[in-house]
PDB file of C-alpha atoms in Angstrom:
ATOM      1  CA  MET A  67      -6.662 -10.636 -12.965  1.00  0.00           C
ATOM      2  CA  ALA A  68      -6.255 -14.139 -11.694  1.00  0.00           C
ATOM      3  CA  PRO A  69      -9.330 -15.966 -10.267  1.00  0.00           C
ATOM      4  CA  ILE A  70     -10.212 -14.558  -6.772  1.00  0.00           C
ATOM      5  CA  ASP A  71     -12.549 -16.278  -4.130  1.00  0.00           C
ATOM      6  CA  CYS A  72     -13.034 -13.106  -1.815  1.00  0.00           C
ATOM      7  CA  ILE A  73     -12.212  -9.467  -1.353  1.00  0.00           C
ATOM      8  CA  VAL A  74     -10.724  -8.741   1.819  1.00  0.00           C
ATOM      9  CA  PRO A  75     -10.493  -4.928   2.676  1.00  0.00           C
ATOM     10  CA  MET A  76      -7.980  -3.500   5.214  1.00  0.00           C
ATOM     11  CA  VAL A  77     -10.227  -2.160   7.728  1.00  0.00           C
ATOM     12  CA  ALA A  78     -10.779   0.715   7.930  1.00  0.00           C
ATOM     13  CA  SER A  79      -8.564   2.285   5.306  1.00  0.00           C
ATOM     14  CA  GLY A  80      -9.512   0.033   2.487  1.00  0.00           C
ATOM     15  CA  LEU A  81     -13.166  -0.664   3.368  1.00  0.00           C
ATOM     16  CA  SER A  82     -14.731   1.719   0.902  1.00  0.00           C
ATOM     17  CA  ALA A  83     -12.531   0.748  -1.957  1.00  0.00           C
ATOM     18  CA  GLY A  84     -13.014  -2.889  -1.027  1.00  0.00           C
ATOM     19  CA  ILE A  85     -16.920  -2.711  -1.171  1.00  0.00           C
ATOM     20  CA  GLY A  86     -16.444  -1.004  -4.616  1.00  0.00           C
ATOM     21  CA  VAL A  87     -14.173  -3.776  -5.976  1.00  0.00           C
ATOM     22  CA  ALA A  88     -16.353  -6.604  -4.637  1.00  0.00           C
ATOM     23  CA  GLN A  89     -19.508  -4.872  -6.229  1.00  0.00           C
ATOM     24  CA  VAL A  90     -17.648  -4.392  -9.804  1.00  0.00           C
ATOM     25  CA  LEU A  91     -16.137  -7.836  -9.757  1.00  0.00           C
ATOM     26  CA  ASP A  92     -19.185  -9.479  -8.231  1.00  0.00           C
ATOM     27  CA  ILE A  93     -16.922 -11.381  -5.745  1.00  0.00           C
ATOM     28  CA  GLU A  94     -17.755 -12.057  -2.115  1.00  0.00           C
ATOM     29  CA  LEU A  95     -16.576  -9.459   0.469  1.00  0.00           C
ATOM     30  CA  ARG A  96     -15.236 -10.846   3.599  1.00  0.00           C
ATOM     31  CA  LEU A  97     -14.176  -8.847   6.687  1.00  0.00           C
ATOM     32  CA  ALA A  98     -11.478 -11.107   7.624  1.00  0.00           C
ATOM     33  CA  ILE A  99      -9.038  -8.477   8.840  1.00  0.00           C
ATOM     34  CA  ASN A 100      -9.934  -6.768  12.076  1.00  0.00           C
ATOM     35  CA  ARG A 101      -8.502  -3.643  13.398  1.00  0.00           C
ATOM     36  CA  ASN A 102      -7.607  -2.420  16.860  1.00  0.00           C
ATOM     37  CA  PRO A 103      -8.624   1.279  16.932  1.00  0.00           C
ATOM     38  CA  PHE A 104      -6.217   1.962  19.787  1.00  0.00           C
ATOM     39  CA  VAL A 105      -3.086   1.474  17.634  1.00  0.00           C
ATOM     40  CA  GLY A 106      -1.814   4.406  15.548  1.00  0.00           C
ATOM     41  CA  ARG A 107      -0.394   4.604  12.006  1.00  0.00           C
ATOM     42  CA  ASN A 108       2.058   1.986  11.322  1.00  0.00           C
ATOM     43  CA  PHE A 109       3.958   3.691   8.328  1.00  0.00           C
ATOM     44  CA  LEU A 110       4.953   6.761  10.447  1.00  0.00           C
ATOM     45  CA  GLU A 111       6.954   4.548  12.968  1.00  0.00           C
ATOM     46  CA  GLY A 112      10.574   3.352  12.805  1.00  0.00           C
ATOM     47  CA  ARG A 113      11.079  -0.226  11.446  1.00  0.00           C
ATOM     48  CA  GLN A 114      11.091  -2.031  14.835  1.00  0.00           C
ATOM     49  CA  THR A 115       8.251  -0.063  16.229  1.00  0.00           C
ATOM     50  CA  ALA A 116       6.285  -0.442  13.140  1.00  0.00           C
ATOM     51  CA  SER A 117       6.472  -4.203  13.147  1.00  0.00           C
ATOM     52  CA  GLN A 118       5.209  -4.327  16.631  1.00  0.00           C
ATOM     53  CA  HIS A 119       2.391  -2.018  15.877  1.00  0.00           C
ATOM     54  CA  ILE A 120       1.273  -3.973  12.886  1.00  0.00           C
ATOM     55  CA  SER A 121       0.987  -7.398  14.950  1.00  0.00           C
ATOM     56  CA  LEU A 122      -1.023  -5.321  17.492  1.00  0.00           C
ATOM     57  CA  LYS A 123      -3.201  -3.241  14.997  1.00  0.00           C
ATOM     58  CA  HIS A 124      -4.530  -6.095  12.719  1.00  0.00           C
ATOM     59  CA  SER A 125      -5.827  -9.687  13.416  1.00  0.00           C
ATOM     60  CA  ILE A 126      -6.835 -12.236  10.852  1.00  0.00           C
ATOM     61  CA  ASP A 127     -10.020 -14.445  11.007  1.00  0.00           C
ATOM     62  CA  PRO A 128      -8.607 -17.758   9.675  1.00  0.00           C
ATOM     63  CA  PHE A 129     -11.939 -19.344   9.091  1.00  0.00           C
ATOM     64  CA  MET A 130     -12.586 -16.642   6.412  1.00  0.00           C
ATOM     65  CA  VAL A 131      -9.268 -17.180   4.395  1.00  0.00           C
ATOM     66  CA  GLU A 132      -8.294 -20.692   4.666  1.00  0.00           C
ATOM     67  CA  GLY A 133      -8.340 -22.368   1.344  1.00  0.00           C
ATOM     68  CA  LYS A 134      -9.139 -19.125  -0.312  1.00  0.00           C
ATOM     69  CA  ARG A 135      -7.610 -17.053  -3.169  1.00  0.00           C
ATOM     70  CA  VAL A 136      -7.854 -13.652  -1.414  1.00  0.00           C
ATOM     71  CA  ALA A 137      -7.507 -10.155  -2.823  1.00  0.00           C
ATOM     72  CA  VAL A 138      -6.600  -7.488  -0.121  1.00  0.00           C
ATOM     73  CA  VAL A 139      -7.975  -4.049  -0.868  1.00  0.00           C
ATOM     74  CA  ASP A 140      -6.179  -0.980   0.641  1.00  0.00           C
ATOM     75  CA  ASP A 141      -6.199   2.764   0.066  1.00  0.00           C
ATOM     76  CA  SER A 142      -2.426   3.096  -0.600  1.00  0.00           C
ATOM     77  CA  LEU A 143       0.718   1.286  -0.351  1.00  0.00           C
ATOM     78  CA  ILE A 144       3.785   3.498   0.915  1.00  0.00           C
ATOM     79  CA  ARG A 145       6.511   1.592   2.568  1.00  0.00           C
ATOM     80  CA  GLY A 146       5.061  -1.966   2.501  1.00  0.00           C
ATOM     81  CA  ARG A 147       5.550  -3.035   5.961  1.00  0.00           C
ATOM     82  CA  THR A 148       1.937  -3.658   6.810  1.00  0.00           C
ATOM     83  CA  ALA A 149       1.243  -5.276   3.469  1.00  0.00           C
ATOM     84  CA  ARG A 150       4.305  -7.633   3.824  1.00  0.00           C
ATOM     85  CA  THR A 151       3.185  -8.504   7.459  1.00  0.00           C
ATOM     86  CA  THR A 152      -0.469  -8.961   6.325  1.00  0.00           C
ATOM     87  CA  VAL A 153       0.385 -11.123   3.321  1.00  0.00           C
ATOM     88  CA  ALA A 154       2.472 -13.498   5.335  1.00  0.00           C
ATOM     89  CA  GLU A 155      -0.214 -13.661   8.097  1.00  0.00           C
ATOM     90  CA  LEU A 156      -2.874 -14.534   5.525  1.00  0.00           C
ATOM     91  CA  ARG A 157      -0.640 -17.444   4.157  1.00  0.00           C
ATOM     92  CA  ARG A 158      -0.063 -18.729   7.488  1.00  0.00           C
ATOM     93  CA  PHE A 159      -3.766 -18.830   8.205  1.00  0.00           C
ATOM     94  CA  GLY A 160      -4.240 -20.886   5.065  1.00  0.00           C
ATOM     95  CA  ALA A 161      -4.835 -18.479   2.231  1.00  0.00           C
ATOM     96  CA  ILE A 162      -3.593 -20.362  -1.099  1.00  0.00           C
ATOM     97  CA  GLU A 163      -3.068 -17.068  -2.939  1.00  0.00           C
ATOM     98  CA  VAL A 164      -2.858 -13.439  -1.838  1.00  0.00           C
ATOM     99  CA  HIS A 165      -3.218 -10.532  -4.378  1.00  0.00           C
ATOM    100  CA  TRP A 166      -3.022  -6.882  -3.116  1.00  0.00           C
ATOM    101  CA  ILE A 167      -5.232  -4.230  -4.824  1.00  0.00           C
ATOM    102  CA  VAL A 168      -4.317  -0.605  -4.313  1.00  0.00           C
ATOM    103  CA  ALA A 169      -6.864   2.158  -4.627  1.00  0.00           C
ATOM    104  CA  THR A 170      -4.344   4.796  -5.668  1.00  0.00           C
ATOM    105  CA  PRO A 171      -1.607   4.990  -8.250  1.00  0.00           C
ATOM    106  CA  PRO A 172       2.014   4.053  -7.050  1.00  0.00           C
ATOM    107  CA  PHE A 173       3.247   6.338  -4.490  1.00  0.00           C
ATOM    108  CA  ARG A 174       6.455   7.221  -6.097  1.00  0.00           C
ATOM    109  CA  ALA A 175       7.629  10.619  -4.907  1.00  0.00           C
ATOM    110  CA  ARG A 176       8.202  12.045  -1.424  1.00  0.00           C
ATOM    111  CA  CYS A 177       5.743  14.304   0.412  1.00  0.00           C
ATOM    112  CA  PHE A 178       6.877  16.974   2.647  1.00  0.00           C
ATOM    113  CA  TYR A 179       3.569  18.871   2.817  1.00  0.00           C
ATOM    114  CA  GLY A 180       1.598  16.721   5.084  1.00  0.00           C
ATOM    115  CA  LEU A 181       2.597  13.031   5.055  1.00  0.00           C
ATOM    116  CA  ASP A 182       5.832  11.970   6.931  1.00  0.00           C
ATOM    117  CA  THR A 183       7.588  10.779   3.832  1.00  0.00           C
ATOM    118  CA  PRO A 184      10.215  13.259   2.893  1.00  0.00           C
ATOM    119  CA  PHE A 185      12.744  10.904   1.763  1.00  0.00           C
ATOM    120  CA  SER A 186      12.436   9.217  -1.877  1.00  0.00           C
ATOM    121  CA  GLN A 187      14.458   5.988  -0.924  1.00  0.00           C
ATOM    122  CA  GLU A 188      11.861   4.958   1.802  1.00  0.00           C
ATOM    123  CA  LEU A 189       9.040   4.451  -0.693  1.00  0.00           C
ATOM    124  CA  LEU A 190       8.343   1.067  -2.020  1.00  0.00           C
ATOM    125  CA  ALA A 191       7.367   2.421  -5.439  1.00  0.00           C
ATOM    126  CA  HIS A 192      10.161   4.721  -5.902  1.00  0.00           C
ATOM    127  CA  ARG A 193      12.985   3.237  -7.875  1.00  0.00           C
ATOM    128  CA  ASP A 194      15.728   4.919 -10.006  1.00  0.00           C
ATOM    129  CA  ASP A 195      14.904   3.296 -13.308  1.00  0.00           C
ATOM    130  CA  GLU A 196      12.500   5.611 -14.716  1.00  0.00           C
ATOM    131  CA  THR A 197      12.046   3.590 -17.903  1.00  0.00           C
ATOM    132  CA  ARG A 198      10.371   0.525 -16.053  1.00  0.00           C
ATOM    133  CA  ASP A 199       6.798   0.239 -16.931  1.00  0.00           C
ATOM    134  CA  GLU A 200       3.808  -0.103 -14.646  1.00  0.00           C
ATOM    135  CA  THR A 201       3.586  -3.822 -15.034  1.00  0.00           C
ATOM    136  CA  ALA A 202       7.163  -4.356 -14.114  1.00  0.00           C
ATOM    137  CA  LEU A 203       6.763  -1.973 -11.251  1.00  0.00           C
ATOM    138  CA  ALA A 204       3.862  -4.000  -9.934  1.00  0.00           C
ATOM    139  CA  ALA A 205       5.654  -7.302 -10.329  1.00  0.00           C
ATOM    140  CA  ASP A 206       8.643  -5.683  -8.079  1.00  0.00           C
ATOM    141  CA  VAL A 207       6.316  -4.541  -5.484  1.00  0.00           C
ATOM    142  CA  ALA A 208       4.549  -7.832  -5.368  1.00  0.00           C
ATOM    143  CA  LYS A 209       7.670  -9.608  -4.822  1.00  0.00           C
ATOM    144  CA  ALA A 210       8.722  -7.242  -2.190  1.00  0.00           C
ATOM    145  CA  ILE A 211       5.584  -7.832  -0.069  1.00  0.00           C
ATOM    146  CA  GLY A 212       5.298 -11.535  -0.801  1.00  0.00           C
ATOM    147  CA  ALA A 213       2.052 -11.235  -2.795  1.00  0.00           C
ATOM    148  CA  ASP A 214       1.159 -13.180  -5.859  1.00  0.00           C
ATOM    149  CA  SER A 215       0.275  -9.899  -7.729  1.00  0.00           C
ATOM    150  CA  VAL A 216      -0.194  -6.188  -6.994  1.00  0.00           C
ATOM    151  CA  PHE A 217      -2.782  -4.128  -8.813  1.00  0.00           C
ATOM    152  CA  TYR A 218      -2.652  -0.214  -8.812  1.00  0.00           C
ATOM    153  CA  LEU A 219      -5.282   2.035  -9.802  1.00  0.00           C
ATOM    154  CA  PRO A 220      -4.100   3.896 -12.951  1.00  0.00           C
ATOM    155  CA  PHE A 221      -3.387   7.566 -12.485  1.00  0.00           C
ATOM    156  CA  GLU A 222      -5.769   8.697 -15.281  1.00  0.00           C
ATOM    157  CA  ASP A 223      -8.495   6.931 -13.339  1.00  0.00           C
ATOM    158  CA  TYR A 224      -7.727   8.210 -10.061  1.00  0.00           C
ATOM    159  CA  TYR A 225      -7.335  11.839 -11.436  1.00  0.00           C
ATOM    160  CA  LYS A 226     -10.911  11.417 -12.971  1.00  0.00           C
ATOM    161  CA  SER A 227     -12.325  10.811  -9.500  1.00  0.00           C
ATOM    162  CA  PHE A 228     -11.762  14.342  -8.493  1.00  0.00           C
ATOM    163  CA  SER A 229     -14.449  17.014  -9.337  1.00  0.00           C
ATOM    164  CA  ARG A 230     -11.894  19.720  -9.079  1.00  0.00           C
ATOM    165  CA  SER A 231      -8.658  18.119 -10.055  1.00  0.00           C
ATOM    166  CA  ALA A 232      -6.809  21.276 -10.832  1.00  0.00           C
ATOM    167  CA  SER A 233      -6.830  22.371  -7.217  1.00  0.00           C
ATOM    168  CA  CYS A 234      -5.593  19.040  -5.897  1.00  0.00           C
ATOM    169  CA  CYS A 235      -1.875  18.011  -5.186  1.00  0.00           C
ATOM    170  CA  PHE A 236      -0.859  14.777  -6.845  1.00  0.00           C
ATOM    171  CA  SER A 237       2.829  15.276  -6.164  1.00  0.00           C
ATOM    172  CA  CYS A 238       3.517  11.760  -4.502  1.00  0.00           C
ATOM    173  CA  PHE A 239       2.230  10.119  -7.633  1.00  0.00           C
ATOM    174  CA  SER A 240       4.022  12.408 -10.287  1.00  0.00           C
ATOM    175  CA  GLY A 241       6.782  13.949  -8.549  1.00  0.00           C
ATOM    176  CA  GLU A 242       5.693  17.425  -9.871  1.00  0.00           C
ATOM    177  CA  TYR A 243       5.117  19.891  -6.978  1.00  0.00           C
ATOM    178  CA  PRO A 244       2.741  22.792  -7.056  1.00  0.00           C
ATOM    179  CA  ALA A 245       5.383  25.051  -5.595  1.00  0.00           C
ATOM    180  CA  ASP A 246       9.042  25.306  -6.133  1.00  0.00           C
ATOM    181  CA  ASN A 247       9.888  24.720  -2.461  1.00  0.00           C
ATOM    182  CA  ALA A 248      10.973  21.180  -2.113  1.00  0.00           C
ATOM    183  CA  PRO A 249      13.637  21.038   0.472  1.00  0.00           C
ATOM    184  CA  ASP A 250      16.730  19.221  -0.318  1.00  0.00           C
ATOM    185  CA  GLU A 251      16.933  15.437   0.900  1.00  0.00           C
ATOM    186  CA  ASP A 252      20.449  16.129   2.278  1.00  0.00           C
ATOM    187  CA  ASP A 253      19.195  18.881   4.359  1.00  0.00           C
ATOM    188  CA  LEU A 254      16.769  16.355   6.010  1.00  0.00           C
ATOM    189  CA  ILE A 255      19.128  13.521   6.830  1.00  0.00           C
ATOM    190  CA  GLY A 256      19.507  13.010  10.671  1.00  0.00           C
ATOM    191  CA  GLN A 257      15.917  14.186  11.177  1.00  0.00           C
ATOM    192  CA  ARG A 258      14.653  10.664  10.883  1.00  0.00           C
ATOM    193  CA  CYS A 259      16.171   7.623  12.489  1.00  0.00           C
ATOM    194  CA  ASP A 260      14.844   5.048  10.061  1.00  0.00           C
ATOM    195  CA  ILE A 261      14.336   5.740   6.251  1.00  0.00           C
ATOM    196  CA  SER A 262      14.780   2.464   4.872  1.00  0.00           C
ATOM    197  CA  PRO A 263      12.123   0.697   2.572  1.00  0.00           C
ATOM    198  CA  LEU A 264      11.645  -2.899   2.428  1.00  0.00           C
ATOM    199  CA  PRO A 265      14.358  -4.495   0.029  1.00  0.00           C
ATOM    200  CA  LEU A 266      13.074  -5.874  -3.393  1.00  0.00           C
ATOM    201  CA  GLU A 267      14.979  -9.016  -2.609  1.00  0.00           C
ATOM    202  CA  CYS A 268      13.362 -10.705   0.219  1.00  0.00           C
TER     203      CYS A 268
END
């Protein structure tokens, strides 16, 4: 990892992971991103509405990031809308580098059990090239959100954090579903007005 001046968690989704990363790396933790508790989940909204929500939901303290090499920590990276906006805002407020640390593996596969991600093509980490390794994937995602680098928690380490892993669902990371009842994506077209992910070429 490149030299980092401070760890900045996404509040509140990345706070626990951010504290852990700061402790392990012995790097200062700065609560530079503030959250409006009255605004809902950004990634569940359409593209235009999500962009409006992001600007309302998070605000950045410029005095904490100006001239700093910042590593943002969040619990997941799904469509990338919040990440892209946050990276741009951090740079606007003077951060000289912005790295993104994700406390889960890449969200590669659609989830139709609980999260509103029924389509593969809306996921930032889902790509048709299955031969691409994790390093290449992280580089592509970093380019898409405008970050200097992206780091994911390896699946093996994530799996070990569960005391009863056999009873957990990891479909969104592996694409392997516990029940053979995945609906065909063509049957779901029309039920959502916006299923576009961020383009890799930004």
